[in-house]
PDB file of C-alpha atoms in Angstrom:
ATOM      1  CA  MET A   1     101.050 124.860 105.939  1.00 97.00           C
ATOM      2  CA  GLN A   2     104.618 125.944 106.454  1.00 98.00           C
ATOM      3  CA  ILE A   3     107.561 126.634 104.115  1.00 98.00           C
ATOM      4  CA  VAL A   4     110.421 124.272 104.995  1.00 97.00           C
ATOM      5  CA  SER A   5     112.698 125.169 102.102  1.00 97.00           C
ATOM      6  CA  THR A   6     113.078 127.802  99.386  1.00 97.00           C
ATOM      7  CA  ASN A   7     114.860 126.552  96.271  1.00 96.00           C
ATOM      8  CA  ILE A   8     116.342 127.981  93.084  1.00 93.00           C
ATOM      9  CA  ALA A   9     118.469 126.643  90.268  1.00 84.00           C
ATOM     10  CA  LYS A  10     121.461 127.631  88.225  1.00 82.00           C
ATOM     11  CA  PRO A  11     121.429 126.684  84.525  1.00 77.00           C
ATOM     12  CA  THR A  12     122.193 122.982  84.033  1.00 76.00           C
ATOM     13  CA  THR A  13     122.830 121.364  80.640  1.00 78.00           C
ATOM     14  CA  ILE A  14     121.132 118.020  79.938  1.00 73.00           C
ATOM     15  CA  GLU A  15     120.925 115.778  76.895  1.00 75.00           C
ATOM     16  CA  TRP A  16     117.704 114.484  75.489  1.00 72.00           C
ATOM     17  CA  ASN A  17     117.210 112.626  72.201  1.00 73.00           C
ATOM     18  CA  GLY A  18     120.722 113.509  71.195  1.00 74.00           C
ATOM     19  CA  LYS A  19     120.270 117.226  71.784  1.00 77.00           C
ATOM     20  CA  LYS A  20     121.694 119.380  74.583  1.00 78.00           C
ATOM     21  CA  GLN A  21     119.456 121.884  76.324  1.00 76.00           C
ATOM     22  CA  THR A  22     119.454 124.038  79.432  1.00 77.00           C
ATOM     23  CA  THR A  23     117.110 123.433  82.320  1.00 77.00           C
ATOM     24  CA  GLY A  24     116.256 124.957  85.700  1.00 75.00           C
ATOM     25  CA  MET A  25     115.054 121.589  87.039  1.00 81.00           C
ATOM     26  CA  TYR A  26     118.046 121.099  89.318  1.00 84.00           C
ATOM     27  CA  LYS A  27     117.090 123.326  92.242  1.00 91.00           C
ATOM     28  CA  ASN A  28     118.825 123.496  95.593  1.00 91.00           C
ATOM     29  CA  PRO A  29     117.843 125.110  98.874  1.00 95.00           C
ATOM     30  CA  THR A  30     118.790 128.679  99.651  1.00 94.00           C
ATOM     31  CA  ASP A  31     118.888 129.798 103.274  1.00 85.00           C
ATOM     32  CA  ALA A  32     118.264 133.438 102.310  1.00 88.00           C
ATOM     33  CA  GLY A  33     114.730 132.839 101.028  1.00 95.00           C
ATOM     34  CA  ILE A  34     113.370 133.835  97.635  1.00 96.00           C
ATOM     35  CA  TYR A  35     111.554 136.792  96.091  1.00 97.00           C
ATOM     36  CA  LEU A  36     108.413 136.006  94.134  1.00 97.00           C
ATOM     37  CA  GLU A  37     108.033 138.196  91.082  1.00 96.00           C
ATOM     38  CA  LYS A  38     105.065 138.354  88.652  1.00 95.00           C
ATOM     39  CA  GLU A  39     106.396 135.822  86.181  1.00 92.00           C
ATOM     40  CA  ASP A  40     109.106 133.922  88.029  1.00 90.00           C
ATOM     41  CA  VAL A  41     111.263 133.702  91.127  1.00 94.00           C
ATOM     42  CA  LYS A  42     114.057 136.215  91.216  1.00 92.00           C
ATOM     43  CA  GLY A  43     117.408 134.626  90.534  1.00 87.00           C
ATOM     44  CA  ASP A  44     115.930 131.300  89.473  1.00 83.00           C
ATOM     45  CA  GLU A  45     116.737 129.670  86.100  1.00 72.00           C
ATOM     46  CA  VAL A  46     113.738 129.369  83.800  1.00 71.00           C
ATOM     47  CA  SER A  47     115.076 128.057  80.459  1.00 55.00           C
ATOM     48  CA  ASP A  48     111.916 126.829  78.737  1.00 57.00           C
ATOM     49  CA  ARG A  49     109.599 129.834  78.815  1.00 56.00           C
ATOM     50  CA  LYS A  50     106.997 128.002  76.722  1.00 59.00           C
ATOM     51  CA  HIS A  51     106.254 125.525  79.512  1.00 56.00           C
ATOM     52  CA  HIS A  52     107.598 127.200  82.643  1.00 59.00           C
ATOM     53  CA  GLY A  53     107.419 130.587  84.261  1.00 65.00           C
ATOM     54  CA  GLY A  54     104.897 133.224  83.224  1.00 83.00           C
ATOM     55  CA  ILE A  55     101.916 134.580  85.073  1.00 93.00           C
ATOM     56  CA  PHE A  56     100.244 131.213  85.775  1.00 95.00           C
ATOM     57  CA  LYS A  57     103.441 129.288  86.575  1.00 94.00           C
ATOM     58  CA  ALA A  58     105.426 131.954  88.357  1.00 95.00           C
ATOM     59  CA  CYS A  59     106.387 129.623  91.241  1.00 96.00           C
ATOM     60  CA  TYR A  60     106.048 125.906  91.897  1.00 96.00           C
ATOM     61  CA  LEU A  61     105.124 124.379  95.284  1.00 98.00           C
ATOM     62  CA  PHE A  62     105.626 120.738  96.273  1.00 98.00           C
ATOM     63  CA  SER A  63     104.626 119.024  99.524  1.00 98.00           C
ATOM     64  CA  GLU A  64     107.250 117.790 101.938  1.00 97.00           C
ATOM     65  CA  ASP A  65     104.684 115.223 103.062  1.00 97.00           C
ATOM     66  CA  HIS A  66     105.230 113.266  99.807  1.00 97.00           C
ATOM     67  CA  TYR A  67     108.996 112.947 100.058  1.00 97.00           C
ATOM     68  CA  ASP A  68     108.913 109.670 101.983  1.00 96.00           C
ATOM     69  CA  TYR A  69     106.700 108.090  99.340  1.00 97.00           C
ATOM     70  CA  TRP A  70     109.286 108.834  96.650  1.00 97.00           C
ATOM     71  CA  LYS A  71     112.236 107.969  98.870  1.00 96.00           C
ATOM     72  CA  ASN A  72     110.816 104.442  99.213  1.00 96.00           C
ATOM     73  CA  LEU A  73     110.523 104.131  95.427  1.00 96.00           C
ATOM     74  CA  TYR A  74     113.949 105.637  94.672  1.00 96.00           C
ATOM     75  CA  PRO A  75     116.228 104.959  97.594  1.00 94.00           C
ATOM     76  CA  ASN A  76     119.395 105.757  95.586  1.00 92.00           C
ATOM     77  CA  ILE A  77     118.342 109.316  94.781  1.00 91.00           C
ATOM     78  CA  ALA A  78     119.762 112.189  96.819  1.00 88.00           C
ATOM     79  CA  PHE A  79     116.579 113.754  98.152  1.00 91.00           C
ATOM     80  CA  ASN A  80     117.582 117.322  98.821  1.00 93.00           C
ATOM     81  CA  TYR A  81     114.727 119.772  98.902  1.00 96.00           C
ATOM     82  CA  GLY A  82     114.037 121.019  95.379  1.00 95.00           C
ATOM     83  CA  VAL A  83     114.569 117.603  93.805  1.00 94.00           C
ATOM     84  CA  PHE A  84     111.157 117.828  92.175  1.00 95.00           C
ATOM     85  CA  GLY A  85     112.005 121.238  90.740  1.00 93.00           C
ATOM     86  CA  GLU A  86     109.911 123.058  93.323  1.00 95.00           C
ATOM     87  CA  ASN A  87     110.719 126.632  94.436  1.00 96.00           C
ATOM     88  CA  LEU A  88     108.838 126.116  97.706  1.00 98.00           C
ATOM     89  CA  THR A  89     108.862 122.846  99.673  1.00 98.00           C
ATOM     90  CA  VAL A  90     105.747 123.062 101.912  1.00 98.00           C
ATOM     91  CA  LYS A  91     104.927 120.999 104.984  1.00 98.00           C
ATOM     92  CA  GLY A  92     101.247 120.196 105.157  1.00 98.00           C
ATOM     93  CA  LEU A  93     100.377 121.004 101.545  1.00 98.00           C
ATOM     94  CA  ASP A  94      97.524 118.720 100.636  1.00 97.00           C
ATOM     95  CA  GLU A  95      96.374 118.679  96.996  1.00 98.00           C
ATOM     96  CA  THR A  96      93.036 117.128  98.013  1.00 97.00           C
ATOM     97  CA  LYS A  97      92.237 120.277 100.086  1.00 97.00           C
ATOM     98  CA  ILE A  98      93.702 123.278  98.311  1.00 97.00           C
ATOM     99  CA  ARG A  99      91.509 124.561  95.479  1.00 97.00           C
ATOM    100  CA  VAL A 100      92.189 126.184  92.200  1.00 97.00           C
ATOM    101  CA  GLY A 101      91.668 129.916  92.785  1.00 97.00           C
ATOM    102  CA  ASP A 102      92.437 129.883  96.530  1.00 98.00           C
ATOM    103  CA  ILE A 103      94.368 132.969  97.580  1.00 98.00           C
ATOM    104  CA  TYR A 104      97.090 132.766 100.211  1.00 98.00           C
ATOM    105  CA  LYS A 105      99.490 135.015 101.968  1.00 98.00           C
ATOM    106  CA  ILE A 106     103.035 133.577 102.011  1.00 98.00           C
ATOM    107  CA  GLY A 107     105.618 135.746 103.703  1.00 97.00           C
ATOM    108  CA  THR A 108     105.071 139.219 102.212  1.00 98.00           C
ATOM    109  CA  ALA A 109     103.653 137.844  98.919  1.00 98.00           C
ATOM    110  CA  LEU A 110      99.997 137.358  98.006  1.00 98.00           C
ATOM    111  CA  VAL A 111      99.477 134.370  95.729  1.00 98.00           C
ATOM    112  CA  GLN A 112      96.763 132.348  94.033  1.00 98.00           C
ATOM    113  CA  VAL A 113      96.647 128.608  93.318  1.00 98.00           C
ATOM    114  CA  THR A 114      96.537 128.041  89.600  1.00 97.00           C
ATOM    115  CA  GLN A 115      97.270 124.590  88.138  1.00 96.00           C
ATOM    116  CA  PRO A 116      98.973 121.342  89.060  1.00 97.00           C
ATOM    117  CA  ARG A 117     102.377 120.415  87.658  1.00 94.00           C
ATOM    118  CA  GLU A 118     102.157 118.103  84.655  1.00 94.00           C
ATOM    119  CA  PRO A 119     105.358 115.992  84.560  1.00 92.00           C
ATOM    120  CA  CYS A 120     107.708 116.041  81.540  1.00 87.00           C
ATOM    121  CA  PHE A 121     110.815 114.175  80.475  1.00 86.00           C
ATOM    122  CA  LYS A 122     113.048 116.432  82.580  1.00 87.00           C
ATOM    123  CA  LEU A 123     111.651 114.884  85.740  1.00 91.00           C
ATOM    124  CA  GLY A 124     112.554 111.491  84.254  1.00 90.00           C
ATOM    125  CA  ILE A 125     116.101 112.659  83.581  1.00 88.00           C
ATOM    126  CA  ARG A 126     116.375 113.993  87.149  1.00 87.00           C
ATOM    127  CA  PHE A 127     115.394 110.554  88.555  1.00 91.00           C
ATOM    128  CA  GLY A 128     117.198 108.481  85.966  1.00 88.00           C
ATOM    129  CA  THR A 129     114.107 106.881  84.425  1.00 93.00           C
ATOM    130  CA  GLN A 130     111.068 108.021  82.440  1.00 93.00           C
ATOM    131  CA  THR A 131     109.023 105.476  84.365  1.00 95.00           C
ATOM    132  CA  ILE A 132     108.569 108.153  87.040  1.00 95.00           C
ATOM    133  CA  LEU A 133     106.247 110.112  84.748  1.00 96.00           C
ATOM    134  CA  LYS A 134     103.517 107.409  84.932  1.00 96.00           C
ATOM    135  CA  GLN A 135     104.180 106.896  88.622  1.00 97.00           C
ATOM    136  CA  PHE A 136     103.842 110.664  89.186  1.00 96.00           C
ATOM    137  CA  ILE A 137     100.477 110.718  87.321  1.00 97.00           C
ATOM    138  CA  ASN A 138      99.149 107.684  89.170  1.00 96.00           C
ATOM    139  CA  HIS A 139     100.172 109.076  92.587  1.00 96.00           C
ATOM    140  CA  ALA A 140      98.142 112.216  91.777  1.00 96.00           C
ATOM    141  CA  ARG A 141      99.968 114.463  94.239  1.00 97.00           C
ATOM    142  CA  PRO A 142     101.579 116.883  91.796  1.00 97.00           C
ATOM    143  CA  GLY A 143     102.048 120.022  93.858  1.00 97.00           C
ATOM    144  CA  THR A 144     100.759 123.289  92.459  1.00 97.00           C
ATOM    145  CA  TYR A 145     101.820 126.367  90.506  1.00 97.00           C
ATOM    146  CA  ILE A 146     100.801 129.774  91.807  1.00 97.00           C
ATOM    147  CA  ARG A 147     100.466 133.199  90.287  1.00 97.00           C
ATOM    148  CA  ILE A 148     101.747 136.193  92.189  1.00 97.00           C
ATOM    149  CA  LEU A 149      99.063 138.793  92.937  1.00 98.00           C
ATOM    150  CA  GLU A 150     101.454 140.863  95.035  1.00 98.00           C
ATOM    151  CA  GLU A 151     105.147 140.339  94.815  1.00 98.00           C
ATOM    152  CA  GLY A 152     107.003 139.548  98.007  1.00 98.00           C
ATOM    153  CA  PHE A 153     109.700 137.726  99.947  1.00 97.00           C
ATOM    154  CA  VAL A 154     109.332 134.213 101.267  1.00 98.00           C
ATOM    155  CA  LYS A 155     111.703 132.416 103.654  1.00 97.00           C
ATOM    156  CA  PRO A 156     111.797 129.084 105.426  1.00 97.00           C
ATOM    157  CA  GLY A 157     109.497 129.087 108.432  1.00 97.00           C
ATOM    158  CA  ASP A 158     106.885 131.305 106.788  1.00 97.00           C
ATOM    159  CA  HIS A 159     103.317 129.992 106.766  1.00 98.00           C
ATOM    160  CA  MET A 160     100.732 129.802 104.002  1.00 97.00           C
ATOM    161  CA  LEU A 161      97.700 131.592 105.350  1.00 98.00           C
ATOM    162  CA  LEU A 162      94.373 131.345 103.504  1.00 98.00           C
ATOM    163  CA  VAL A 163      93.066 134.773 102.619  1.00 98.00           C
ATOM    164  CA  GLN A 164      90.205 133.861 100.334  1.00 98.00           C
ATOM    165  CA  ALA A 165      88.844 130.403  99.550  1.00 97.00           C
ATOM    166  CA  ALA A 166      87.742 129.676  95.966  1.00 96.00           C
ATOM    167  CA  THR A 167      84.100 128.864  95.420  1.00 92.00           C
ATOM    168  CA  ASN A 168      82.672 126.420  92.867  1.00 90.00           C
ATOM    169  CA  SER A 169      86.125 125.071  92.075  1.00 95.00           C
ATOM    170  CA  LEU A 170      88.104 121.829  92.064  1.00 97.00           C
ATOM    171  CA  THR A 171      90.913 120.787  94.286  1.00 97.00           C
ATOM    172  CA  THR A 172      94.346 120.640  92.687  1.00 97.00           C
ATOM    173  CA  ALA A 173      94.203 116.788  92.863  1.00 97.00           C
ATOM    174  CA  GLN A 174      90.821 116.799  91.123  1.00 97.00           C
ATOM    175  CA  LEU A 175      92.071 119.007  88.301  1.00 97.00           C
ATOM    176  CA  PHE A 176      95.175 116.912  87.907  1.00 97.00           C
ATOM    177  CA  THR A 177      93.117 113.712  87.556  1.00 96.00           C
ATOM    178  CA  LEU A 178      90.729 115.457  85.170  1.00 96.00           C
ATOM    179  CA  LEU A 179      93.547 116.537  82.918  1.00 96.00           C
ATOM    180  CA  PHE A 180      94.794 112.939  82.487  1.00 95.00           C
ATOM    181  CA  SER A 181      91.425 111.140  82.468  1.00 94.00           C
ATOM    182  CA  LYS A 182      90.259 109.759  79.109  1.00 92.00           C
ATOM    183  CA  GLN A 183      86.674 110.058  80.256  1.00 92.00           C
ATOM    184  CA  LYS A 184      86.247 113.606  81.557  1.00 94.00           C
ATOM    185  CA  ASP A 185      83.852 114.129  84.399  1.00 94.00           C
ATOM    186  CA  GLN A 186      81.248 116.533  83.025  1.00 95.00           C
ATOM    187  CA  SER A 187      80.344 118.105  86.284  1.00 94.00           C
ATOM    188  CA  GLN A 188      83.968 118.823  87.026  1.00 95.00           C
ATOM    189  CA  LEU A 189      84.493 120.326  83.530  1.00 95.00           C
ATOM    190  CA  ALA A 190      81.537 122.625  84.172  1.00 93.00           C
ATOM    191  CA  LEU A 191      83.116 123.855  87.395  1.00 91.00           C
ATOM    192  CA  ILE A 192      86.564 124.604  86.018  1.00 93.00           C
ATOM    193  CA  VAL A 193      86.283 125.923  82.432  1.00 93.00           C
ATOM    194  CA  ASP A 194      85.357 129.445  83.549  1.00 91.00           C
ATOM    195  CA  ASN A 195      87.876 129.621  86.409  1.00 94.00           C
ATOM    196  CA  ASP A 196      90.218 132.482  85.482  1.00 94.00           C
ATOM    197  CA  ALA A 197      92.933 131.190  87.828  1.00 95.00           C
ATOM    198  CA  ILE A 198      93.694 128.774  84.954  1.00 95.00           C
ATOM    199  CA  PRO A 199      95.169 130.083  81.680  1.00 93.00           C
ATOM    200  CA  LEU A 200      92.666 130.576  78.882  1.00 93.00           C
ATOM    201  CA  LYS A 201      94.365 128.132  76.541  1.00 93.00           C
ATOM    202  CA  LYS A 202      94.018 125.307  79.100  1.00 93.00           C
ATOM    203  CA  ARG A 203      90.404 126.183  79.774  1.00 94.00           C
ATOM    204  CA  GLN A 204      89.604 126.100  76.060  1.00 94.00           C
ATOM    205  CA  LYS A 205      91.161 122.661  75.759  1.00 94.00           C
ATOM    206  CA  LEU A 206      89.056 121.366  78.667  1.00 94.00           C
ATOM    207  CA  ALA A 207      85.893 123.049  77.280  1.00 94.00           C
ATOM    208  CA  ALA A 208      86.299 120.991  74.092  1.00 93.00           C
ATOM    209  CA  PHE A 209      85.427 117.857  76.156  1.00 94.00           C
ATOM    210  CA  ILE A 210      82.074 119.227  77.302  1.00 93.00           C
ATOM    211  CA  LYS A 211      79.234 117.223  75.691  1.00 86.00           C
ATOM    212  CA  ASN A 212      76.312 119.254  74.407  1.00 75.00           C
TER     213      ASN A 212
END
């Protein structure tokens, strides 16, 4: 896997349900690379701290491999890297292969795969239609958030090198599907509820679906 673009955002004002709010969704490439800090990317706008940023969502990765799929659906959108709100656009990132808890070296940073991105209305605003939320869920290739075990600098051309593979875990794609499934797979729940790469609150919500 290789980093093809590093992206950050300046504050952008949007309107939703008659209210104006600031977002960091509108990211653009930066040739200089980015610095991954413990709770966010240095210099990147994180307006909604309740749902973005923090230890388990310090940086968002999206696969370059999926861009063509979305270009076919939305031919009138300007598809610059960062259009999905990702900090790192990664060639070769495959959500069916990376696992929650995997540890990677990227540039000088050491990171851990945490949880898939769950789409919200801001993605819909970015693409001009809330229909994309259901499309995003059905496509089930959501990219992944990471937590930063060791802060460091990442630039285009750097590779994601697996340092330690997670054991007894789910792939990012499996977890994403599990989150949105009405009927939760019990064996998958058993594998994921004790995985400390996922925030405790999310694990507790998933644990409530375990049948005794």
